[in-house]
Amino acid sequence: MEQTSSLHDREMNAAYRVRRGLGRGGVYAGLIIGVILMIVPFWWMIATSLKSPIEILEFPPTWVPTGQFVQTDTGEWDEVYVVSRDADAGSVTVRPAAGGDQQILPEGAVQSRARLRFSNYVEAWNQAPFARYYFNTIFVTIFVVIGVLITSSLAAYAFARMRFWGRDNIFLVFLSMMMVPQPVYIVPSYIVLVKLGWIDTYQALIIPWLAHIFSIFLLRQHFKTIPNDLYDAAIIDGCSRFSFLWRIILPLSKATLVAVVIFTIVGTWNSFLWPLVMTNTPEVRPLQVGLARFSQEQGTSHELMMAAAAFSVAPLIVAYFFLQKQIIQSLATSGMKS
Amino acid sequence: MNWLETLRRNKAMDPITAALYIVPAGIIVLIFRMIPIASAFVLSFFDVKMGRVRGFIGLAHYVRLFQDPTFFNSLGTTAYYVIGVVPASLFLSLFLAVLLNQKIKGLGFYRTIYFLPVVTSLVAISMVWKWIFHPRLGLLNFVFEKLGGNSLLWLEEPRGIFEMAAGGLGWEWWPEALSGPSLALVAVVIVAIWRGIGYNIVIFLAGLQNIPDQYYEAARIDGANTRGVFWRVTWPLLSPTTFYVMLSTTIVSFQVFTQIYLMTGPPVGGPMGTTKVIVYYLFEKGFDAGGNMGYASAVALILFGIILTLTLIQRRVVESRVYY
């Protein structure tokens, strides 16, 4: 009796393990399909950005940028462009990439090899004032980050630790402003900036973003967790209110401040609708708007467009691979507005 | 006890000191948030051309708005977009989050990859996907042909997907009202799902990890199978997260602009106006030469009304339907 039961158990266990194993396999299969779908567009951006204008037009497309090469007498491989192929004669008409006359060669003399054209990046960079766009974005981002840190810490400190008339009501008004989406106020904001004479200036891109309500909210929540005793002790020791904020509260809030910095950088770097509306000239135009312009003007040079897209996203993506934990956490909180 | 006295006085701040701390943020919020938001209401009753207010015209903008078929089309297109994005994004991200929650190896790696598009600018993403959707040279049509399908026009296809499906089945006739969103809009929807999924996965994963293991153990001891555990334990306990993800995705989706601006057309909103969403309509009316900013403000208020209603519904639903 005991034996059958243990046999039964063992069978059950085996069946369970097989099912579990299949389940595990399914889990990983699902996750890996997901990873492929997420990665392919990035791969495609980079692969395209390294192709020649001729290779772009090939269908079926190549996964890895490829060039056609012919070996010279000295054993070096020279790149050639294929002009036409004659299948019956088994010959290929090619034109040397370096310039020169067309040649007709036997099929076997021409070889496909990986060929990465980094020159596309230089060409794309030079076809539009990308250096200027880059500078503009970095300049604006630096000012916005510093400004947000200052205004948010001060306001959050007042909301968290001071008692004054109307405090909670003012805070509520701030919070309710946060719920209004940007498209709703973009038109009147434009008029405000026209009245200030700020259209097409750095002020238009920086000053309206120097206060960030969600950062105030986040810092206030954190400041509230710092015990009152600490405050009392500091005051007894002759610490002023401001130096309490500067010397004690802010150092204790590093993680929250880092989160604020991260979502401010990402938000400013990637913002599009606002600078699209508020700038007209390349002098102050930030990277995203410049990139959009470039994409609309290029039309068919897909390899240059992909190169431009790649060098525009590179800084954030590189930073992301180093600081992915902090960045994911910061962006996840910044979305949790409600 | 003099120091205690000082302490107490210090704690009850005078409003002037407090004001000094709030003023920097407060001025910015006042000038660049409160005034514009209030102005949006006011402007919608005025004739405003190129940033100049020209006169009070009452409800004329609203009357014109409700007679404009393009406006209703843009609302319909936006609704199609939201309905296309939200359930699919929710389903896929919950599915992947549940897989990631199975104590698998390399959780960090998967999360990093899924979240990657969230960090990438929408402008760049739109450019890459427009190229992938290219009707002649695109990667997607190449994959479709490899799998034995037909290549499609994607972003250049104005026909509705239901109409196309009916055509594919050989039906000669299909009611125009039921032709559905254009394939071009569906292409934009695909990009939005791809872009937003990583964010939703992270939120769902946090929600899943908040469910205590005891509940799962108890359910197992009571003999529940995997499916039972999901529907009886995970799903109800996760419901606040699910509602949050659903509504935040909906609110963001209603504001779609960048992808439309970069992926569709020229002219933007094409082909045949089938991807002209509400924010693009607003942008066009507000900032194009022939537009009127008062009219655009009226559109903005209607958009705001929709989003506010959704937010309030969210509050209600979350308050009444949290399961524990």
XYZ file of C-alpha atoms in Angstrom, chain B:
324
model
C 12.872 77.564 29.410
C 13.730 80.308 27.033
C 15.033 78.037 24.245
C 11.749 76.099 24.086
C 9.989 79.375 23.573
C 12.304 80.216 20.679
C 11.766 76.769 19.225
C 8.039 77.166 19.236
C 8.226 80.558 17.637
C 10.523 79.140 15.016
C 8.102 76.394 14.131
C 5.151 78.669 13.557
C 6.689 80.442 10.597
C 5.764 83.851 9.531
C 4.213 83.870 6.055
C 6.919 86.120 4.652
C 9.726 83.629 5.290
C 7.643 80.831 3.840
C 6.819 82.963 0.824
C 10.518 83.425 0.090
C 10.867 79.678 -0.269
C 7.800 79.233 -2.424
C 8.122 82.294 -4.625
C 10.717 80.982 -7.135
C 8.620 77.950 -8.025
C 5.372 79.833 -7.459
C 6.086 82.601 -9.971
C 6.953 80.115 -12.690
C 3.878 78.022 -11.979
C 1.702 81.127 -11.935
C 2.966 82.657 -15.181
C 3.543 79.526 -17.216
C 0.852 77.213 -15.872
C -2.011 78.911 -14.078
C -2.324 81.913 -16.367
C -2.145 79.850 -19.577
C -4.634 77.308 -18.265
C -7.049 80.032 -17.215
C -6.461 81.798 -20.537
C -7.405 78.680 -22.454
C -10.931 79.092 -21.059
C -11.056 82.781 -21.838
C -9.448 82.572 -25.274
C -11.967 80.045 -26.479
C -14.508 82.920 -26.527
C -12.234 85.254 -28.490
C -11.026 85.692 -32.025
C -7.234 85.209 -31.825
C -5.009 85.286 -34.908
C -1.243 84.742 -34.796
C -0.991 85.462 -31.102
C -3.144 88.642 -31.257
C -6.498 88.874 -29.555
C -8.969 90.577 -31.884
C -12.334 90.533 -30.174
C -14.960 88.700 -28.158
C -17.102 86.354 -30.204
C -18.974 84.363 -27.569
C -19.690 80.737 -28.340
C -18.975 81.058 -32.064
C -15.930 78.772 -31.889
C -17.890 76.058 -30.149
C -20.728 76.345 -32.652
C -18.289 76.024 -35.530
C -16.483 73.191 -33.795
C -19.639 71.133 -33.500
C -20.373 71.676 -37.175
C -16.909 70.658 -38.318
C -16.781 67.066 -39.564
C -12.952 67.157 -39.406
C -13.186 67.719 -35.671
C -15.443 64.713 -35.188
C -13.222 62.675 -37.477
C -10.202 63.580 -35.382
C -12.085 62.588 -32.228
C -13.039 59.292 -33.850
C -9.480 58.685 -35.016
C -8.175 59.402 -31.517
C -10.760 57.011 -30.070
C -9.645 54.293 -32.506
C -6.059 54.963 -31.486
C -6.800 54.758 -27.763
C -8.878 51.602 -28.185
C -6.097 50.126 -30.290
C -3.322 50.933 -27.847
C -4.733 50.499 -24.346
C -6.075 46.913 -24.215
C -3.218 45.483 -26.281
C -0.566 47.315 -24.292
C -2.189 46.257 -21.026
C -2.488 42.632 -22.050
C 1.045 42.319 -23.405
C 2.707 44.149 -20.541
C 0.784 42.190 -17.904
C 1.624 38.952 -19.709
C 5.331 39.772 -19.867
C 5.352 41.077 -16.285
C 3.818 37.790 -15.071
C 6.505 35.877 -16.988
C 9.192 38.084 -15.462
C 7.744 37.455 -12.012
C 8.386 33.679 -12.245
C 11.713 33.907 -10.377
C 13.547 33.667 -13.673
C 17.242 34.128 -14.294
C 18.356 37.406 -15.819
C 15.367 39.502 -14.722
C 17.497 42.642 -14.898
C 18.533 41.924 -18.466
C 14.966 41.485 -19.724
C 13.737 44.530 -17.868
C 16.573 46.629 -19.269
C 15.732 45.618 -22.835
C 11.966 46.061 -22.507
C 12.430 49.488 -20.977
C 14.933 50.667 -23.594
C 12.361 52.343 -25.916
C 11.017 54.386 -22.993
C 14.359 56.197 -22.730
C 14.628 56.682 -26.489
C 13.203 59.849 -27.980
C 9.887 59.505 -29.765
C 11.251 61.464 -32.713
C 14.000 58.916 -33.357
C 11.642 55.996 -32.720
C 9.123 57.388 -35.193
C 11.800 57.795 -37.855
C 13.041 54.233 -37.397
C 9.543 52.771 -37.554
C 8.599 54.819 -40.574
C 11.544 53.229 -42.310
C 10.559 49.746 -41.077
C 7.044 50.328 -42.470
C 8.391 51.513 -45.844
C 6.039 50.010 -48.464
C 8.765 49.026 -50.940
C 11.999 48.641 -48.981
C 10.748 48.143 -45.436
C 11.859 45.430 -43.087
C 8.295 44.542 -42.133
C 7.171 43.818 -45.667
C 10.296 41.735 -46.147
C 9.384 39.651 -43.088
C 5.765 39.411 -44.283
C 6.850 38.157 -47.680
C 9.221 35.658 -46.083
C 6.294 34.302 -44.066
C 4.252 33.961 -47.238
C 2.106 37.058 -46.810
C 1.524 40.038 -49.056
C 3.326 43.282 -48.659
C 1.167 46.111 -47.394
C 1.275 49.856 -47.793
C 1.251 50.416 -44.005
C 1.559 54.139 -43.347
C 0.397 54.925 -46.853
C -2.744 52.788 -46.695
C -5.906 54.867 -46.169
C -8.310 51.895 -46.271
C -9.854 50.710 -43.036
C -8.585 47.399 -41.703
C -12.050 45.803 -41.544
C -12.702 46.832 -45.128
C -9.346 45.319 -46.098
C -10.140 42.123 -44.222
C -13.500 41.886 -45.993
C -11.716 42.443 -49.303
C -9.263 39.713 -48.382
C -12.169 37.332 -47.829
C -13.400 38.151 -51.324
C -16.418 40.198 -50.273
C -17.191 42.814 -52.870
C -19.104 45.105 -50.576
C -18.538 46.344 -47.040
C -20.415 49.168 -45.270
C -18.279 52.276 -45.229
C -19.223 53.157 -41.668
C -17.643 49.904 -40.495
C -14.407 50.167 -42.440
C -12.534 50.729 -39.172
C -9.256 52.567 -38.519
C -6.940 52.863 -41.498
C -3.967 50.533 -41.692
C -1.834 53.674 -41.385
C -3.340 54.372 -37.970
C -2.849 50.734 -36.969
C 0.841 51.122 -37.826
C 1.044 54.112 -35.475
C -0.757 52.064 -32.817
C 1.825 49.280 -33.146
C 4.629 51.761 -32.500
C 2.856 53.178 -29.452
C 2.405 49.712 -27.971
C 6.046 48.867 -28.653
C 7.205 52.104 -27.085
C 5.095 52.013 -23.937
C 5.178 48.364 -23.015
C 8.395 48.535 -20.967
C 7.034 51.265 -18.753
C 3.850 49.315 -18.042
C 5.853 46.140 -17.393
C 7.881 47.917 -14.700
C 4.722 49.183 -13.007
C 3.030 45.782 -13.197
C 6.154 44.076 -11.901
C 6.208 46.380 -8.880
C 2.522 45.569 -8.300
C 3.146 41.831 -8.622
C 6.069 41.920 -6.220
C 3.864 43.635 -3.656
C 1.605 40.586 -3.456
C 2.775 38.583 -0.436
C 3.928 35.005 -1.095
C 1.584 33.672 1.611
C -1.428 34.232 -0.638
C 0.105 32.092 -3.362
C 1.091 29.383 -0.880
C -2.369 29.344 0.647
C -3.963 29.031 -2.776
C -1.599 26.166 -3.715
C -2.365 24.311 -0.490
C -6.061 24.678 -1.257
C -5.330 22.907 -4.541
C -5.578 25.779 -6.996
C -3.848 25.318 -10.360
C -1.817 27.993 -12.121
C -4.817 29.482 -13.850
C -6.837 29.446 -10.654
C -4.035 31.182 -8.777
C -3.853 33.882 -11.424
C -7.566 34.647 -11.551
C -8.302 34.224 -7.832
C -5.164 35.719 -6.306
C -3.028 37.718 -8.721
C -5.732 39.453 -10.753
C -7.844 40.767 -7.849
C -4.831 41.812 -5.772
C -3.307 43.514 -8.774
C -6.472 45.416 -9.665
C -5.341 48.823 -8.316
C -2.180 48.591 -10.446
C -4.172 47.478 -13.469
C -6.539 50.432 -13.148
C -3.640 52.782 -12.738
C -1.848 51.435 -15.816
C -5.067 51.445 -17.823
C -5.908 55.042 -17.089
C -2.419 56.449 -17.369
C -2.032 54.708 -20.746
C -5.407 56.073 -21.831
C -4.571 59.627 -20.778
C -1.200 59.545 -22.528
C -2.755 57.994 -25.637
C -5.322 60.777 -25.940
C -2.411 63.198 -26.289
C -0.601 61.379 -29.102
C 1.165 63.866 -31.351
C 4.846 63.215 -32.072
C 4.398 59.880 -33.848
C 1.638 61.300 -36.021
C 3.723 64.366 -36.813
C 6.733 62.331 -37.898
C 5.363 59.099 -39.290
C 2.353 60.156 -41.329
C 2.091 62.203 -44.469
C 3.101 64.455 -46.044
C 0.697 66.100 -45.381
C 0.711 65.115 -41.710
C -2.446 63.264 -40.720
C -2.475 61.378 -43.983
C -3.160 59.255 -45.905
C -6.461 60.977 -46.672
C -6.654 62.431 -43.177
C -7.108 59.016 -41.571
C -4.469 59.619 -38.889
C -5.369 63.167 -37.939
C -5.738 62.902 -34.167
C -7.167 65.556 -31.875
C -3.865 67.084 -30.714
C -2.644 67.392 -34.268
C -5.958 69.027 -35.209
C -5.428 71.452 -32.317
C -1.837 72.130 -33.398
C -2.922 72.794 -36.969
C -5.754 75.129 -35.939
C -3.579 76.982 -33.461
C -0.318 77.405 -35.306
C -0.999 77.142 -39.032
C -1.358 80.356 -40.980
C -5.099 80.033 -41.541
C -5.823 78.917 -37.983
C -7.375 80.676 -35.037
C -5.929 80.326 -31.550
C -9.308 80.900 -29.955
C -10.676 78.000 -31.949
C -7.672 75.877 -30.973
C -8.343 76.741 -27.322
C -11.907 75.501 -27.685
C -10.494 72.209 -29.016
C -8.034 72.144 -26.102
C -10.850 72.530 -23.595
C -12.779 69.664 -25.083
C -9.661 67.513 -24.908
C -9.202 68.606 -21.315
C -12.838 67.766 -20.563
C -12.333 64.245 -21.893
C -9.133 63.687 -19.926
C -10.592 65.170 -16.740
C -13.655 62.950 -17.016
C -11.410 59.922 -17.395
C -9.328 60.949 -14.385
C -12.445 61.372 -12.258
C -13.793 58.017 -13.395
C -10.454 56.522 -12.440
C -10.710 57.991 -8.939
C -14.226 56.586 -8.542
C -13.434 53.189 -9.892
C -10.233 52.781 -7.939
C -11.939 53.822 -4.722
C -14.871 51.474 -5.155
C -13.222 48.481 -6.767
C -10.055 47.884 -4.817
C -10.408 44.288 -3.753
C -8.651 44.276 -0.446
